[in-house]
Coordinates of C-alpha atoms and ligand atoms in Angstrom, one line a residue:
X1 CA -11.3 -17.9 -17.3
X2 CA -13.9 -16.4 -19.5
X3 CA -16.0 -13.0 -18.9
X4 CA -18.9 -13.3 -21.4
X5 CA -18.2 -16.3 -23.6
X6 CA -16.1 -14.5 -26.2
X7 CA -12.3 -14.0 -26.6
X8 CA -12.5 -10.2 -25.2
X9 CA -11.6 -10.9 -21.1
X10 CA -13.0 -7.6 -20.5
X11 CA -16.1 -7.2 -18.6
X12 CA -18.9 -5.0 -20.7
X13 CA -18.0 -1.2 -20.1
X14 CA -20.5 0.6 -17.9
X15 CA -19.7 4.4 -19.4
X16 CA -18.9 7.2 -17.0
X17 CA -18.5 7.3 -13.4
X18 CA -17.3 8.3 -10.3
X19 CA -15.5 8.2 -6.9
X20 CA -17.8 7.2 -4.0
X21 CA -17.3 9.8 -1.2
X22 CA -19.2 10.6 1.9
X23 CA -20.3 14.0 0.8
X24 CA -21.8 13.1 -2.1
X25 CA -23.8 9.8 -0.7
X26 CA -27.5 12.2 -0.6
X27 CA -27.0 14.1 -3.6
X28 CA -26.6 10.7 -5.6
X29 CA -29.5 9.4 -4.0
X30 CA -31.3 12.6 -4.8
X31 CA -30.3 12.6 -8.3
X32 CA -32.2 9.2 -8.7
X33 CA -35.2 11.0 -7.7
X34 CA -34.9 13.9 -10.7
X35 CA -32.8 12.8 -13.5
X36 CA -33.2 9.5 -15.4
X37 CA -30.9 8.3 -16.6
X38 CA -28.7 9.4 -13.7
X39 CA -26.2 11.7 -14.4
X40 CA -23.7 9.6 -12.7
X41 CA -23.2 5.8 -14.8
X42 CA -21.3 3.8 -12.0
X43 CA -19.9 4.4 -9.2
X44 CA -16.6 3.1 -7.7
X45 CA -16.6 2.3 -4.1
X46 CA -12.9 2.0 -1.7
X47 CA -13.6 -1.6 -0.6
X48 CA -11.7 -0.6 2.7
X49 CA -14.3 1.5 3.8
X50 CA -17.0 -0.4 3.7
X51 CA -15.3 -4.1 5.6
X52 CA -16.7 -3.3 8.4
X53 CA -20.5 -4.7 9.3
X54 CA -23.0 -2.7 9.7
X55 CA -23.7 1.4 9.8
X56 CA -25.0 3.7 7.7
X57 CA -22.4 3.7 4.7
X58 CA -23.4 0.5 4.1
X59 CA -26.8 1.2 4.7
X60 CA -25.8 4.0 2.1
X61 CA -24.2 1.3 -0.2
X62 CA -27.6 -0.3 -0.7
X63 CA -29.9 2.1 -1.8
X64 CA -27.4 3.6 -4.0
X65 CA -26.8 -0.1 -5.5
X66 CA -29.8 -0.1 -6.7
X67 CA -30.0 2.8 -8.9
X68 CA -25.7 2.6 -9.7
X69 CA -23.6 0.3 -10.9
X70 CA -20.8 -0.6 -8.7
X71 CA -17.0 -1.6 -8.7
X72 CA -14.9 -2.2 -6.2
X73 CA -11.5 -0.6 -5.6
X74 CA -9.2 -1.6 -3.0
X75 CA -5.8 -0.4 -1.9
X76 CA -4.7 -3.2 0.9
X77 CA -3.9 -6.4 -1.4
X78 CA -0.5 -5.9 -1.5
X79 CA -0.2 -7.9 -4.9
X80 CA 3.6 -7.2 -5.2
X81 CA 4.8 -7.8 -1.3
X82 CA 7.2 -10.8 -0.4
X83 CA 4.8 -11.4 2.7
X84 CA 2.7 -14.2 2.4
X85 CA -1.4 -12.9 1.0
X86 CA -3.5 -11.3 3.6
X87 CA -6.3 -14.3 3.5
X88 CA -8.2 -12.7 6.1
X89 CA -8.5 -9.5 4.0
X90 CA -9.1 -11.3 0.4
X91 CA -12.2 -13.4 2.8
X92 CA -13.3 -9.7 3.8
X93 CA -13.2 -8.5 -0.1
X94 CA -14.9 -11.6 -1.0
X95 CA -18.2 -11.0 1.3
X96 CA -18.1 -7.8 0.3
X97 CA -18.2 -8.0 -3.2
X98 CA -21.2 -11.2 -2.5
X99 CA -23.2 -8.3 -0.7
X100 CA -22.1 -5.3 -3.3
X101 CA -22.2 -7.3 -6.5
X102 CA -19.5 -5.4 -8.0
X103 CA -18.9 -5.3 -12.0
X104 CA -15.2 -5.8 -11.3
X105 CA -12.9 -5.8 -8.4
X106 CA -9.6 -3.7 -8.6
X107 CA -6.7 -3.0 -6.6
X108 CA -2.8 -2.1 -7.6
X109 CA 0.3 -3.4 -8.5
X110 CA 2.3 -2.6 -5.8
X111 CA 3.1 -3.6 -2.7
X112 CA 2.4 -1.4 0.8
X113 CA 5.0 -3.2 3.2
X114 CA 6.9 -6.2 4.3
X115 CA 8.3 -8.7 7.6
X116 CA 4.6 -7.2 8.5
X117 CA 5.3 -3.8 8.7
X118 CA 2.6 -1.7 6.6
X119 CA 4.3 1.6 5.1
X120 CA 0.6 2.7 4.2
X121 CA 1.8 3.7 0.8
X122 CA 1.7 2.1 -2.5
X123 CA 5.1 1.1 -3.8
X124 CA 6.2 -0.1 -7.0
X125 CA 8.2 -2.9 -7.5
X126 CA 11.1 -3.8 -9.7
X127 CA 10.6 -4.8 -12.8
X128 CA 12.3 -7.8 -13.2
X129 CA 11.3 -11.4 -14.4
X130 CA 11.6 -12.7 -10.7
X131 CA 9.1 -9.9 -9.5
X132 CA 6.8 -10.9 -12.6
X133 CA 7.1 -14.7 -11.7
X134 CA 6.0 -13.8 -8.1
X135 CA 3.0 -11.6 -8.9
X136 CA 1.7 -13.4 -11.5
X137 CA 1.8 -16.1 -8.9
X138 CA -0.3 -14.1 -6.4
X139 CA -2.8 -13.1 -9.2
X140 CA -3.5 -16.3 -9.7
X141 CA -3.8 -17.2 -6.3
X142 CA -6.0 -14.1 -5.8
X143 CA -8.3 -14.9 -8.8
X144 CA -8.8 -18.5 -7.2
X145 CA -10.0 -17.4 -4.3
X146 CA -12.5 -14.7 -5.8
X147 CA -13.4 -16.6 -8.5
X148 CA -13.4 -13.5 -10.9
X149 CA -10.6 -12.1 -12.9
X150 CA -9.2 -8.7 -11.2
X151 CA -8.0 -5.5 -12.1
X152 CA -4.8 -4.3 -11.7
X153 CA -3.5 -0.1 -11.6
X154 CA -0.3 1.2 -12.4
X155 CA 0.8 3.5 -9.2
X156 CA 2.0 6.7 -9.5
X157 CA 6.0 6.5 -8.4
X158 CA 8.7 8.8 -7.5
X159 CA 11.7 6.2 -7.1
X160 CA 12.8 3.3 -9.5
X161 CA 15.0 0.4 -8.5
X162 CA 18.7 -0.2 -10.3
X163 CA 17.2 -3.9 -10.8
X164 CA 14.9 -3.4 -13.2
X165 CA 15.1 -5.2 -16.7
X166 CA 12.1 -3.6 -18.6
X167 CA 10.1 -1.1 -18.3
X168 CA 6.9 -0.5 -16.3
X169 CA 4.8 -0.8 -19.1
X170 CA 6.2 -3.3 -20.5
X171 CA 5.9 -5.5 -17.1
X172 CA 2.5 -4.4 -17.0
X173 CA 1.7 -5.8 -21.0
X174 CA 3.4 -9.2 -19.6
X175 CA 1.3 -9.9 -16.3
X176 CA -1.8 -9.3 -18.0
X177 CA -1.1 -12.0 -20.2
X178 CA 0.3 -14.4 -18.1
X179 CA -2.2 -14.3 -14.8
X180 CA -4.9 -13.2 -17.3
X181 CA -5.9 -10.5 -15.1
X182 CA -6.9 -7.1 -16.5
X183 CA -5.9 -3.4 -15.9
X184 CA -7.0 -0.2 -14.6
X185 CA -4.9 2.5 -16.1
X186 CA -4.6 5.0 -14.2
X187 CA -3.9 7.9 -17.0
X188 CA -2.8 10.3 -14.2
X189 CA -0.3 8.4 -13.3
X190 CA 0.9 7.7 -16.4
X191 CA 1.5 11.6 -16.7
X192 CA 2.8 11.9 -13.3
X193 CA 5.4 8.7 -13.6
X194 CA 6.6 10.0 -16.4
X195 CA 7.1 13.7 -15.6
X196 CA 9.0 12.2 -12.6
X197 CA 11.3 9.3 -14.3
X198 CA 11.6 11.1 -17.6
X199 CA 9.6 8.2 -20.3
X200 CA 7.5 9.5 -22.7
X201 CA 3.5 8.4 -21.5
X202 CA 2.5 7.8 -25.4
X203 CA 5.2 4.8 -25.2
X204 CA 3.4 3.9 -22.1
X205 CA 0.1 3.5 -23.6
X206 CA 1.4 1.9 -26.5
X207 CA 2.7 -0.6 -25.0
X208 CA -0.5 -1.5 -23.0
X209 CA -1.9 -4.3 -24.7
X210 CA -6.0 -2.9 -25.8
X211 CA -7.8 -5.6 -24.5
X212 CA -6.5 -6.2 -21.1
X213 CA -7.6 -2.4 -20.0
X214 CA -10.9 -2.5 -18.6
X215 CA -11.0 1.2 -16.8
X216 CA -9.5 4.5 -16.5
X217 CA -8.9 6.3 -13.6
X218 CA -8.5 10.4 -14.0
X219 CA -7.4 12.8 -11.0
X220 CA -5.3 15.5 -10.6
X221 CA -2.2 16.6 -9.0
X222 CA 0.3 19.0 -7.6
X223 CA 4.3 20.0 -7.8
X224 CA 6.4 19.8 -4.3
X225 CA 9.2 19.5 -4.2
X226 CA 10.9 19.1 -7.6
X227 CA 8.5 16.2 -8.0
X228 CA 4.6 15.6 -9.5
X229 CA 2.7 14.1 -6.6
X230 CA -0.6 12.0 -7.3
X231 CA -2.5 13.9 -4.7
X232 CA -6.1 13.4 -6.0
X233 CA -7.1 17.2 -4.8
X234 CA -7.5 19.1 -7.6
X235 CA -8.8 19.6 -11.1
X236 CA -7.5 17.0 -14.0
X237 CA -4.8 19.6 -15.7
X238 CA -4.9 20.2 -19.7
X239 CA -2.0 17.6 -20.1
X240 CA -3.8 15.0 -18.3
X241 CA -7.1 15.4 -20.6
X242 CA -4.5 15.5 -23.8
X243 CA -3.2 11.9 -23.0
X244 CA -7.0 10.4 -21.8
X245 CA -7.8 11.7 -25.3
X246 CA -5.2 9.6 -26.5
X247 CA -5.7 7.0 -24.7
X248 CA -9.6 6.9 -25.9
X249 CA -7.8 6.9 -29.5
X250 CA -5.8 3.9 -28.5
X251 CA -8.5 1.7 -26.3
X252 CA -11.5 3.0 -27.1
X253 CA -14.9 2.6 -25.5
X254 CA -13.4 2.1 -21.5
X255 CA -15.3 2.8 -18.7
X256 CA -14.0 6.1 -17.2
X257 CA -14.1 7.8 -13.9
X258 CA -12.8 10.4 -11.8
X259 CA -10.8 9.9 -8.5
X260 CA -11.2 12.8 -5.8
X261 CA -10.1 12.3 -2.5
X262 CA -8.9 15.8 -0.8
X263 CA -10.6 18.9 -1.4
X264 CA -13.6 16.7 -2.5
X265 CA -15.8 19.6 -4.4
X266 CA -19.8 19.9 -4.6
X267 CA -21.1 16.8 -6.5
X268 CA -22.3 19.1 -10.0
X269 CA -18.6 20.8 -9.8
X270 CA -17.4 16.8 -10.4
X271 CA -20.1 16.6 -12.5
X272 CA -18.9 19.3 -14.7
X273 CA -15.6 17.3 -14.9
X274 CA -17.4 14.1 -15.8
X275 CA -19.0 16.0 -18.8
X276 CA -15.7 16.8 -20.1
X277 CA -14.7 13.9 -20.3
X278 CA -17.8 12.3 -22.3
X279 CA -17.0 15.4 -24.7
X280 CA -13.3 14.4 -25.2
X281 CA -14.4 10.5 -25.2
X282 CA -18.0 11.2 -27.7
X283 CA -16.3 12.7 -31.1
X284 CA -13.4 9.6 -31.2
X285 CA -16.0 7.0 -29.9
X286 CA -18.3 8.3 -32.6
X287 CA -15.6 9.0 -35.5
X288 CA -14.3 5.1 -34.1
X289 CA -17.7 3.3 -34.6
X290 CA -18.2 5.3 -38.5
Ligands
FE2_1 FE1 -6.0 5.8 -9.6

């Protein structure tokens, strides 16, 4: 499967971008109106919400596809699960994405239930050959149907199974190759996996190979419990920036957004956000190209 005729699978990066939430849906539009080039490069939109036909936020989706770039993220694939592939959902995703056009299509390795019971969370999965067999098996499967190379995230996790042989990362390094399927790393969760199971996130990012990683997720979190929960409510912390710096060192020129779901702030306070991030990502990018 090739992206753009060379060796690189990646699609070409589309710069910095956002969540797509309600409350922002007129001052995006808006911003088309006064500021060119927007101040928002792409926009990422929760396939979920937009499955069903008809209404106003895809009405929404429209207009605003044709001043933004578009991906689609999804959270219902359930890559990772023992129960056969949803292939009413993957024919939903797939009209979808013929009306949306996305750049890319993403969802996360995990899997959110079995015996057709959905826990409505994302759970990882052990990290043993036999699991890796089995995904890569799905990917492939899923790839067919869509006819596009997807994205996979790393979830945030707060339990580990006894089974595992390797680690996350290095499962991670594996499927990309194998199902030739890409990533979306989630650096967030890198930080808040390894504050809870104790590994060190540079390891984690070095072991990521460069040229399967396609885009970075950034979000913030919060402590209960003993544990760091990937809550998506609150500011990206100084840690977090430290390690997407990194991780800019490391992969470079990746297409970077920011994930708020809770607490969802005015669009320029997100904004503001966004613009630290190009002035972390700008100095390496530009000390990189030299
Ligand atoms: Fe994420």
């Amino acid at each position: 499967m090739t992206t753009n005729g060379s060796t690189d699978p990646r699609f070409p990066a589309l710069g910095f971008g956002l969540g797509l939430r309600v409350d922002h849906y007129e001052d995006l539009l808006a911003d088309t109106q006064t500021s060119q080039p927007t101040r928002v490069d792409w926009l990422e939109v929760l396939s979920e919400n937009y499955m069903i036909p008809g209404g106003r936020p895809l009405d929404y989706l429209a207009r605003l596809s044709e001043h933004y770039p578009l991906v689609m993220h999804g959270v219902s694939m359930s890559i990772g699960s023992t129960d056969p592939l949803d292939r009413d959902y993957l024919k939903q995703l797939k009209q979808l994405a013929a009306s949306v056009q996305p750049a890319w299509i993403s969802d996360h390795l995990c899997w959110t239930g079995v015996d057709g019971t959905n826990l409505h969370d994302l759970m990882p999965l052990p990290y043993t050959e036999e699991a890796l067999i089995h995904v890569c098996a799905r990917v492939g499967q899923v790839q067919e149907i869509l006819g596009r190379r997807i994205l996979l995230e790393n979830v945030s996790s707060y339990v580990a199974f006894h089974e595992s042989q390797m680690s996350e990362w290095e499962f991670l390094a594996e499927l990309t190759k194998r199902a030739d399927c890409l990533l979306l790393l989630d650096i967030n969760n890198v930080f808040v996996s390894g504050s809870n199971h104790g590994f060190d996130p540079h390891a984690f990012l070095a072991g990521i190979p460069v040229e399967r990683v396609q885009q970075f997720h950034l979000a913030g979190h919060s402590y209960e419990g003993g544990l760091i929960i990937d809550t998506h409510d609150a500011t990206i912390v100084d840690p977090v920036w430290q390690l997407y710096a990194h991780a800019v060192r490391r992969f470079g020129d990746v297409s970077t957004m920011i994930e708020r779901d809770d607490h969802v702030p005015p669009l320029d306070t997100l904004l503001t956000e966004l613009d630290y991030a190009r002035a972390i990502a700008a100095p390496i990018l530009d000390k990189a190209a030299a």
